[in-house]
XYZ file of C-alpha atoms in Angstrom:
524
model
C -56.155 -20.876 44.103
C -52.655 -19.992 42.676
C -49.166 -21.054 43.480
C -46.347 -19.441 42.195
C -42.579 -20.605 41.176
C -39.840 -19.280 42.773
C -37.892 -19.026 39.998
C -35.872 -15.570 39.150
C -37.637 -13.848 36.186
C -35.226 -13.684 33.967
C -34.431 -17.276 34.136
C -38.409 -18.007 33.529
C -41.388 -17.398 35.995
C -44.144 -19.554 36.404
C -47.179 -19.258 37.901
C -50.278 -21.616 38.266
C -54.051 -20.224 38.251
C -56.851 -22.315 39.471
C -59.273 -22.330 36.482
C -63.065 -23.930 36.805
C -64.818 -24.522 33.779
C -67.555 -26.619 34.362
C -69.859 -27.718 31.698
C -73.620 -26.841 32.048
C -76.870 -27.039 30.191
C -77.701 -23.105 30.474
C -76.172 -20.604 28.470
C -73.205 -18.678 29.448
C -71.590 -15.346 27.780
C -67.756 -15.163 28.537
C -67.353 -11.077 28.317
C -58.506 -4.270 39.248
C -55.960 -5.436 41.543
C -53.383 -8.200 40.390
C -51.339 -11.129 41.404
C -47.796 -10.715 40.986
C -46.159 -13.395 39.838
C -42.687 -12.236 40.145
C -41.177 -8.558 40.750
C -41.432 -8.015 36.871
C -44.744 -9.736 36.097
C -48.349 -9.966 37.177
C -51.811 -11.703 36.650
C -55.080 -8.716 36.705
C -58.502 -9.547 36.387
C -60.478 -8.539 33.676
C -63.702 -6.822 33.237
C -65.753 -9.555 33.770
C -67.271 -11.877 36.808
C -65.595 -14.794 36.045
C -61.615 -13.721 36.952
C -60.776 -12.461 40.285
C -58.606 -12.027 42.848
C -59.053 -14.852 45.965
C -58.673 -14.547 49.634
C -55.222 -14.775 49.186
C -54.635 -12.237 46.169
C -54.300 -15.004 44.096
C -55.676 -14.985 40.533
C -58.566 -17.369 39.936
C -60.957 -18.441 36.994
C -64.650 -19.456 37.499
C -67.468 -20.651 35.187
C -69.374 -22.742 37.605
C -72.355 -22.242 39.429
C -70.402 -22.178 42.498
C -69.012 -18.264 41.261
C -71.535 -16.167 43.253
C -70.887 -13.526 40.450
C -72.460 -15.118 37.445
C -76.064 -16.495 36.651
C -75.160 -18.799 34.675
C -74.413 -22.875 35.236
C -71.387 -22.940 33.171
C -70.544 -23.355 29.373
C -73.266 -25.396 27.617
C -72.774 -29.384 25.982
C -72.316 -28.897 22.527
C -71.583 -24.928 22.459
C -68.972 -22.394 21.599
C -68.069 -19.650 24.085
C -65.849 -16.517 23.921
C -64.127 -13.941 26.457
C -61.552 -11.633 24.890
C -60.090 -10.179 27.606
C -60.588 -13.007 30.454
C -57.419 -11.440 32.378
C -54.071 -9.417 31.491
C -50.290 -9.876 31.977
C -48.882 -7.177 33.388
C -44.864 -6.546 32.561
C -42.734 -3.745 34.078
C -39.342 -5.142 32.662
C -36.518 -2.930 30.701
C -36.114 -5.744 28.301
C -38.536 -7.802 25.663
C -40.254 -10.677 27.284
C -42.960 -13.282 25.787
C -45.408 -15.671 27.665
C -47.658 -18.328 26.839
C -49.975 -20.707 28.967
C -49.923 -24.666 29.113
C -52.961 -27.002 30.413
C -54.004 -30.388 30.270
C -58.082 -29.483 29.067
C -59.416 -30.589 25.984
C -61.512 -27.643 24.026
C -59.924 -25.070 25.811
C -57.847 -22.168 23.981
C -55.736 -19.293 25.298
C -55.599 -16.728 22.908
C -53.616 -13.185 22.509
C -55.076 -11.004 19.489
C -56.494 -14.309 17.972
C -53.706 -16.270 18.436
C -53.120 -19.037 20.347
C -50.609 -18.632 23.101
C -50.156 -22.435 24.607
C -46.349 -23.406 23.937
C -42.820 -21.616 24.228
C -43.464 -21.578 20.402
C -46.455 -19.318 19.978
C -46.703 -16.908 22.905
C -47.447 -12.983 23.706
C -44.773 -10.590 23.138
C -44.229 -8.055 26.152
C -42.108 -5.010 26.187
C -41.641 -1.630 28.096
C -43.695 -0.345 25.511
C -46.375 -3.066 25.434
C -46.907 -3.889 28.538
C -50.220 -5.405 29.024
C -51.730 -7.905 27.486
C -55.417 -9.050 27.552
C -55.597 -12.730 27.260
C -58.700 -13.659 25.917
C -60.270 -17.664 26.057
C -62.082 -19.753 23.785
C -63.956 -22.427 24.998
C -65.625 -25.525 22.378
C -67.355 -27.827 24.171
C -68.110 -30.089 21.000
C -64.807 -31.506 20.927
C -64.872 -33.612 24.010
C -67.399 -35.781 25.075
C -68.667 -34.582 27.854
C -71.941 -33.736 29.884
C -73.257 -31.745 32.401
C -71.530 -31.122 35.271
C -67.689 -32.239 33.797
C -65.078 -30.022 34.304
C -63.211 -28.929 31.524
C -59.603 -27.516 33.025
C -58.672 -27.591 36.429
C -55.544 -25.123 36.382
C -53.297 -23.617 33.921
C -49.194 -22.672 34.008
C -48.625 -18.921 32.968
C -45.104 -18.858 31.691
C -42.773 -16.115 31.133
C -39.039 -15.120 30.361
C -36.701 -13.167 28.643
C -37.101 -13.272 24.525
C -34.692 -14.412 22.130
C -33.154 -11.603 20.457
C -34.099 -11.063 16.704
C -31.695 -11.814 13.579
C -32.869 -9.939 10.519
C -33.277 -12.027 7.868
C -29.738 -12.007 5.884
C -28.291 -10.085 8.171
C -29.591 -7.399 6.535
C -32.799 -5.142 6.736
C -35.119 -6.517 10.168
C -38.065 -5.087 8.291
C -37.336 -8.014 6.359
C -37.546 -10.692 8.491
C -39.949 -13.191 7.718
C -39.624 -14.256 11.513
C -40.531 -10.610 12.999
C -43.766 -10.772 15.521
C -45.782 -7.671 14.378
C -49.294 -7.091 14.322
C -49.882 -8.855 11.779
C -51.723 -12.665 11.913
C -49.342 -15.398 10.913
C -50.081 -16.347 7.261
C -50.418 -19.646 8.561
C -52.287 -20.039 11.276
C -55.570 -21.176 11.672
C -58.429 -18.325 12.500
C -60.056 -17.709 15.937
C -63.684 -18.847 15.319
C -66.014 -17.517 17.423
C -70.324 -18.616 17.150
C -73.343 -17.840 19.141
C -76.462 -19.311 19.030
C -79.609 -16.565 20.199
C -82.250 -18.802 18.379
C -81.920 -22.320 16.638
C -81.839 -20.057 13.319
C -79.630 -17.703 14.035
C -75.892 -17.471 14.935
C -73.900 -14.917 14.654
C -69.990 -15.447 13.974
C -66.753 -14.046 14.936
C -63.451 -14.825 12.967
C -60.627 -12.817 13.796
C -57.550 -13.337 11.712
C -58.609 -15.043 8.827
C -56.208 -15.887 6.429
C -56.283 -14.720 2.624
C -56.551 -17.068 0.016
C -57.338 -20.252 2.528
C -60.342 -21.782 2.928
C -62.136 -20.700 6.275
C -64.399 -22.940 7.710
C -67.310 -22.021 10.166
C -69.217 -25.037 12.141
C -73.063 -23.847 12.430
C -74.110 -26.872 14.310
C -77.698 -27.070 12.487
C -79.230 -24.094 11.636
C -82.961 -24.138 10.873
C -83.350 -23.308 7.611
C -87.446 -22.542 8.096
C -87.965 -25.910 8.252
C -86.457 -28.237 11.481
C -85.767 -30.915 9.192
C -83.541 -28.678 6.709
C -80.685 -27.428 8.717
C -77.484 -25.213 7.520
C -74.456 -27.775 9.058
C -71.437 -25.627 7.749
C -70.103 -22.303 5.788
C -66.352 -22.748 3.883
C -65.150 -19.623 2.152
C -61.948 -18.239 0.830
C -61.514 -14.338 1.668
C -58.994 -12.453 -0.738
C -56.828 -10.775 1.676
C -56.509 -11.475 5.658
C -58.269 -10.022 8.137
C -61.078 -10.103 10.532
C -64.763 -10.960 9.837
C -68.233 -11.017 11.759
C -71.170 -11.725 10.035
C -74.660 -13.267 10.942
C -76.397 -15.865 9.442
C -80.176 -16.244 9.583
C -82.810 -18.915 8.323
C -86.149 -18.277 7.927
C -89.240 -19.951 6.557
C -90.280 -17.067 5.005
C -88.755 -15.157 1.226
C -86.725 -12.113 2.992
C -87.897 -8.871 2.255
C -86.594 -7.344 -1.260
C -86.004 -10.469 -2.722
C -87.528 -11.659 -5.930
C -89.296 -14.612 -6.184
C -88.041 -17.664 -7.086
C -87.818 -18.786 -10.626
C -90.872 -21.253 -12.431
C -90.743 -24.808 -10.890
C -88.493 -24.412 -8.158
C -90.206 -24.446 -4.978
C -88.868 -23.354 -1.182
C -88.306 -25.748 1.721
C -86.415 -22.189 3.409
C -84.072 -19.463 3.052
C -81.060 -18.426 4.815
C -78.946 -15.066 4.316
C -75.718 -14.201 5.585
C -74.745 -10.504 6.472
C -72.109 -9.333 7.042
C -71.411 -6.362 9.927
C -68.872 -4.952 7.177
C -70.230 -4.962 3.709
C -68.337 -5.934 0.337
C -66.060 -8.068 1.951
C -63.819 -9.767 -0.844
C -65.141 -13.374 -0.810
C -63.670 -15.356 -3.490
C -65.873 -18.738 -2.770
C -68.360 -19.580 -0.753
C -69.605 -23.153 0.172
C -72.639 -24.591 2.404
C -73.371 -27.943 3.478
C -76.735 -28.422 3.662
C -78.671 -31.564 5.813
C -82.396 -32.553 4.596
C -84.241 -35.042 6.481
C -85.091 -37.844 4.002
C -88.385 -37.699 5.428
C -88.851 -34.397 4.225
C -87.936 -35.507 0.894
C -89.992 -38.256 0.943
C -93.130 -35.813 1.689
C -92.577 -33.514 -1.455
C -92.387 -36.481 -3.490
C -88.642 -35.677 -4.670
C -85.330 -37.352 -5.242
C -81.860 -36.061 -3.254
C -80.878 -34.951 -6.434
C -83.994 -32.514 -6.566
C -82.879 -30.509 -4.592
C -81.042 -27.361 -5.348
C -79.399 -24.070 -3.700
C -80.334 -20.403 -5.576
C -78.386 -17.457 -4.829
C -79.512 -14.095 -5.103
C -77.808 -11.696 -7.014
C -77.861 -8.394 -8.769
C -78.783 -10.388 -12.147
C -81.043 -12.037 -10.504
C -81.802 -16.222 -8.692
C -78.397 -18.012 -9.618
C -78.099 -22.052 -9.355
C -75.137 -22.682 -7.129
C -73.031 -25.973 -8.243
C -74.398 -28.758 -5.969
C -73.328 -31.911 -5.027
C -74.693 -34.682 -3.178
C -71.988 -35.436 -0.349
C -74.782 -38.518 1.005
C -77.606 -39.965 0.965
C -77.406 -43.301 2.941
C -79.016 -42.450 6.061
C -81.890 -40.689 7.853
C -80.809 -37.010 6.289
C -79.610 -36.218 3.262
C -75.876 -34.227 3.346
C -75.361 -31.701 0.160
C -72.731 -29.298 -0.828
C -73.609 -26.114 -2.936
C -70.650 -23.844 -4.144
C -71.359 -20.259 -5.380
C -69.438 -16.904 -5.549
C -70.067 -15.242 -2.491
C -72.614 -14.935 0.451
C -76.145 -12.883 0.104
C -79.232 -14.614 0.323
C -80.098 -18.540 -0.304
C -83.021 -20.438 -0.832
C -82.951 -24.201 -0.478
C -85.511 -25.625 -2.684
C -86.717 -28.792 -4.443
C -86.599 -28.490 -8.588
C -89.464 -29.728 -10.580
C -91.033 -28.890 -14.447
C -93.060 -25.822 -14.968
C -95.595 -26.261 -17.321
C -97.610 -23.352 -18.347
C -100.430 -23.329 -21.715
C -99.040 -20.689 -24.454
C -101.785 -21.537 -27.037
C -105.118 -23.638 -26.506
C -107.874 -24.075 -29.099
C -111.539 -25.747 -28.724
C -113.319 -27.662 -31.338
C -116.506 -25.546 -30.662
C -117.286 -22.578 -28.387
C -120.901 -24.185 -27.841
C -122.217 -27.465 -26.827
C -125.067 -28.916 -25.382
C -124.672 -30.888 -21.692
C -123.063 -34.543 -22.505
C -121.481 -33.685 -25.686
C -117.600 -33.610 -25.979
C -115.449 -30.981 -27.283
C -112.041 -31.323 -27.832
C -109.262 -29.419 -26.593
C -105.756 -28.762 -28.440
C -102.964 -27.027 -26.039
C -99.388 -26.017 -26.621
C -97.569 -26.678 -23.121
C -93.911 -25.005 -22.433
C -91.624 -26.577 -19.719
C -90.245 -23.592 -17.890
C -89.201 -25.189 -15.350
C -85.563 -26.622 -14.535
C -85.886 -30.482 -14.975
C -87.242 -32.133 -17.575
C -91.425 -33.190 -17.632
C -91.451 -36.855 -17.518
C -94.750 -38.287 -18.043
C -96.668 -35.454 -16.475
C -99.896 -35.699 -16.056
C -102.233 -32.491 -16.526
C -106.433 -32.371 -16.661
C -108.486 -29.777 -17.395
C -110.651 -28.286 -15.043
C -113.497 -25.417 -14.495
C -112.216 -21.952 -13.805
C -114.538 -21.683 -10.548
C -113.163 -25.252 -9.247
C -115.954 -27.123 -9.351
C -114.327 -30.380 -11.051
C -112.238 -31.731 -13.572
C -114.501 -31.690 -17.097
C -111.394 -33.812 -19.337
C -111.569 -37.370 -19.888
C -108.389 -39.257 -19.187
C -105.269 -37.560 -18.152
C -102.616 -36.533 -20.388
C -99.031 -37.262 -19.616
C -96.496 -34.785 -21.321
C -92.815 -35.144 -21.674
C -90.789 -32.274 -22.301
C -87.308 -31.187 -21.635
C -86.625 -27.705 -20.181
C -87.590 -24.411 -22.711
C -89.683 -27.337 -24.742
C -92.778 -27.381 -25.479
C -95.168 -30.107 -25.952
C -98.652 -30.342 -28.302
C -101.418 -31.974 -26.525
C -105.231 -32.602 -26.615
C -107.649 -33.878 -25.235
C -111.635 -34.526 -24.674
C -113.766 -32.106 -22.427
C -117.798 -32.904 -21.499
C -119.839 -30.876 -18.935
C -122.540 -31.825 -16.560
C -124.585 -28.366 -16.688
C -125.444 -25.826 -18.386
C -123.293 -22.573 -18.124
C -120.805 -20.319 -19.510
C -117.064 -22.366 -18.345
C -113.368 -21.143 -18.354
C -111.151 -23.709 -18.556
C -108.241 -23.934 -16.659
C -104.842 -26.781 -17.074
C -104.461 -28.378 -13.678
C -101.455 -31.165 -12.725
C -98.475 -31.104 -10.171
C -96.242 -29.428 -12.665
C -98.361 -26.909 -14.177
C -97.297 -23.741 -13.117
C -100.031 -21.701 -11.549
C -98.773 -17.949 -11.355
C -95.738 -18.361 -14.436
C -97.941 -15.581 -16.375
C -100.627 -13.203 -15.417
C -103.505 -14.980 -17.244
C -102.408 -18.074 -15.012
C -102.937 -21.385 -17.305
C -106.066 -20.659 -18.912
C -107.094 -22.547 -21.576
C -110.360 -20.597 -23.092
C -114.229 -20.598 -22.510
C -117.085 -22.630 -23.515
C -121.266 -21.851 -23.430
C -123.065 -25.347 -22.451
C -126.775 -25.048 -22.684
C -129.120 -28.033 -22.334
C -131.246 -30.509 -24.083
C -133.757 -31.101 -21.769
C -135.080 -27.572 -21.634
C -136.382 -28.115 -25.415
C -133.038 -27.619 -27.012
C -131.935 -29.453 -30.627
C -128.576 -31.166 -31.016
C -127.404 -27.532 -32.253
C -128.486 -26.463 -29.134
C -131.268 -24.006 -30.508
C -134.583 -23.986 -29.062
C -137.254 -25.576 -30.811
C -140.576 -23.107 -32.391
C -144.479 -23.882 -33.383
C -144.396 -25.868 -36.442
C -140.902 -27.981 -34.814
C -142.417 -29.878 -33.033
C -144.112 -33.764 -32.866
C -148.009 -33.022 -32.475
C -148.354 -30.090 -33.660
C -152.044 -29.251 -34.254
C -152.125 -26.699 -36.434
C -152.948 -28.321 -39.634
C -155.103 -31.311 -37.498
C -158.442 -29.972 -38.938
C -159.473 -28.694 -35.440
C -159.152 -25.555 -35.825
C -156.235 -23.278 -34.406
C -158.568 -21.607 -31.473
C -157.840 -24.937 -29.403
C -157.058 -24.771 -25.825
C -155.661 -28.299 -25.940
C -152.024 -28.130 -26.250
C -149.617 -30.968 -28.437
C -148.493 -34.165 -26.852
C -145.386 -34.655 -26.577
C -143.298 -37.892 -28.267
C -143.411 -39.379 -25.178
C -146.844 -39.482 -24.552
C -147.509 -41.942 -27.108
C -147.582 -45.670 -26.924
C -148.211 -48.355 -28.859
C -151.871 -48.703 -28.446
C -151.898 -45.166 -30.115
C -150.263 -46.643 -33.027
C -152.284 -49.017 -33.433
C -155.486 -47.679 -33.464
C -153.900 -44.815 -36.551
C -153.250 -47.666 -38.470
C -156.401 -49.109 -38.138
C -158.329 -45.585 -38.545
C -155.877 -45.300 -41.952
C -156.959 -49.034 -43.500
C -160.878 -47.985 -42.807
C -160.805 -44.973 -44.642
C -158.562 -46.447 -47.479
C -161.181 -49.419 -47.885
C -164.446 -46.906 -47.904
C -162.701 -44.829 -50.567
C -162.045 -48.271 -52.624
C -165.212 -49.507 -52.138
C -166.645 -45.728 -53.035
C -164.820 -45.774 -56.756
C -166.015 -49.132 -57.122
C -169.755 -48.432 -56.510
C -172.163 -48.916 -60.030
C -173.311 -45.139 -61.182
């Protein structure tokens, strides 16, 4: 319901509009005839369900569940909601008049073109000329605490009279005067932010009248970043020159398409990008704060000062300048600076090592037998290699074939000479591959190869230089045993003998020696 002042217009004109805004868990989307409120000025509806006209003409405002018009159950906890043209004051005065609104809500705004309109200080200029104007509403539930069901506003006081005439500044030239209401924003005031929220990573944003060379800041209330426990908190960005902006901003688990990948040893926990509906706006600076569950942390095995923001650009993944804002509780809060907005990734930085030169002490070996490996390992990655530990391992994945692990320290571009001492189980032809958590799998297109080895084996009659052994080799062989060489009776092996055998040779041996001694000594 509305009741209206009697006072004379041109003294000032009041008039008081029964507003409902009630707060809801659903979703709402802010997007005729008129109430006069004296002979000069009137309230109209807008295009939308929530203003209208009440059994007594009377202009009213309704975001509840009780409006039969609208779905929805009100503005949700914790949201921000927009309607630009909510209703319109009407003016058909001869001279210049201004209005503004006044209510007692908390998170409630009244704006004209962006601007606030809520004290005899900052209203709506009206003229013969100009004489509607769409008064739009901006509604931030996050401000107040509140839940379900609260009502935000009960009424608000539309307010009108007669403007103050105009002194040019100097007394000279009004196109001068710094004071002159134009369509331009005030270089000073603050920006009508505007976000929705279709999906918990997305929201798209609305800032109309941003102001050049200040920092703008956007509240994104947790965007997913891929990952629920990396979330995108807030944007901050200085635009050259004033204006207004929409752009969307969208997380994904995922490396958007056309994008490069991601440099050696600096692995994804998400992206985001930010678009903008107008491209090459003139950004200046552009800041993110950035929320990682320690938890998540804690699972990749990293410090908070691990991890790092990349911007793409035309030259290709750029660092931004991080900081660590803090790290005391369950999520981590970080700050990351860069030049402008395209797309992010927010990662976790490690070393990248990756085998430029590997050499083996032999190319064959026999089962059991070590060879030893020398390899050259480069750091590629971003942080320095601190005691880390790399094995050697079969190209097919059967097993690690190096003795004790090698731990490598190298700083970033360095590289590090290693070696170590490689046996095998079987016999087989091997590549040999370097395995660790920092070696870098897919840094070149060889991946970390190391070289090949042939292992053949003893047991199948094989010498310690791994040839295979031929007639005349062997222990037993009877072809000088005075047998004769058509026998079907093939050679013992070593291993059949025992020490009975021995024995009975030697005693076969002393026999004949003693019948050829007693022979020579025999009388002729």
């Amino acid at each position: 319901m509305s009741s209206r002042g009697s006072a004379a217009f041109l003294a000032l004109a009041v008039v008081t509009v029964s507003v409902l805004l009630a707060v809801s868990t659903g979703a709402v989307v802010l997007d005729g005839p008129n109430d006069p409120t004296t002979d000069d000025v009137a309230l109209q509806p807008g295009d939308n369900p929530y203003a209208y006209l009440d059994e007594n003409d009377e202009l009213a405002i309704d975001i509840t569940d009780d409006n039969p018009r609208i779905d929805a159950e009100g503005v949700n906890v914790d949201a921000v909601a927009a309607q630009d043209a909510l209703f319109y004051i009407t003016y058909d005065g001869n001279a210049t008049a201004e209005a503004w609104i006044e209510h007692e809500g908390t998170g409630v705004t009244f704006v004209v073109d962006g601007e606030a309109i809520e004290s005899p200080e900052r209203t709506a200029r009206l003229s013969p000329e100009d004489d509607t104007v769409p008064v739009g509403v901006r509604i931030d539930t996050r401000v107040a605490e509140i839940a379900p069901g609260d009502r935000l506003i009960d009424e608000i006081s539309v307010h009108a009279r007669v403007a103050e005439p105009e002194d040019p500044a100097g007394g000279d030239d009004p196109g001068d005067d710094p004071t002159d209401e134009s369509d331009e924003p005030s270089p000073t005031a603050d920006p009508v932010v505007s976000v929705t929220r279709p999906s918990p990573s997305v929201r798209e944003v609305e800032l109309l009248s941003v102001v050049g060379g200040a920092e703008t800041e956007v509240d994104l209330r947790g965007l997913r970043v891929g990952d629920h426990a990396v979330r995108l908190d807030r944007l901050r960005f200085v635009r050259e020159s004033p204006g207004d902006v929409r752009f969307t901003v969208r997380g994904t688990s995922d490396r958007p398409a056309d994008v490069d990948p991601l440099p050696p040893g600096v692995d994804p926990l998400g992206y985001y990008a930010v678009a903008f509906a107008e491209p090459d706006q003139p950004i200046e600076r552009a800041t993110a704060e950035i929320v990682v569950d320690r938890d998540r942390l804690a699972a990749a095995g990293v410090s908070p000062g691990r991890v790092a923001v990349y911007r793409e650009t035309d030259a290709g993944w750029q660092r931004a300048e991080m900081t660590v804002v803090d790290d005391t509780g369950e999520a981590v809060r970080l700050r990351a600076a860069a030049a402008g907005f395209s797309a992010f990734a927010v990662a976790v930085e490690r070393p990248a090592l990756v085998p430029t030169a590997a050499s083996l002490s032999d190319e064959r070996v026999v089962t059991g037998e070590p060879l030893t490996l020398s390899v050259d390992v480069e750091n590629l990655g971003p942080v320095p290699a601190s005691d880390a530990e790399i094995r050697v391992e079969t190209g097919d994945g059967q097993g690690i074939v190096s003795g004790e692990a090698v731990m490598v320290d190298t700083e970033p571009g360095g590289t590090a000479t290693e070696s170590t001492v490689v046996r095998f189980d079987e016999p087989g032809e091997y590549d040999l591959v370097l395995v660790g958590d920092a070696v870098e799998t897919g840094a070149t297109d060889d991946g970390p190869t190391l070289g090949s080895a042939t292992v053949t084996d003893r047991a199948d009659g094989s010498g310690d230089d791994g040839t295979k052994l031929t007639d005349g080799d062997g222990v037993g062989d009877n072809s000088n045993s005075g047998s004769g060489g058509d026998s079907d009776e093939t050679s013992p092996e070593l291993s059949e003998f025992d020490l009975s055998d021995v024995a009975g040779l030697a005693a076969l041996v002393g026999i004949i020696l003693a019948t050829l001694f007693l022979v020579r000594r025999a009388p002729r």
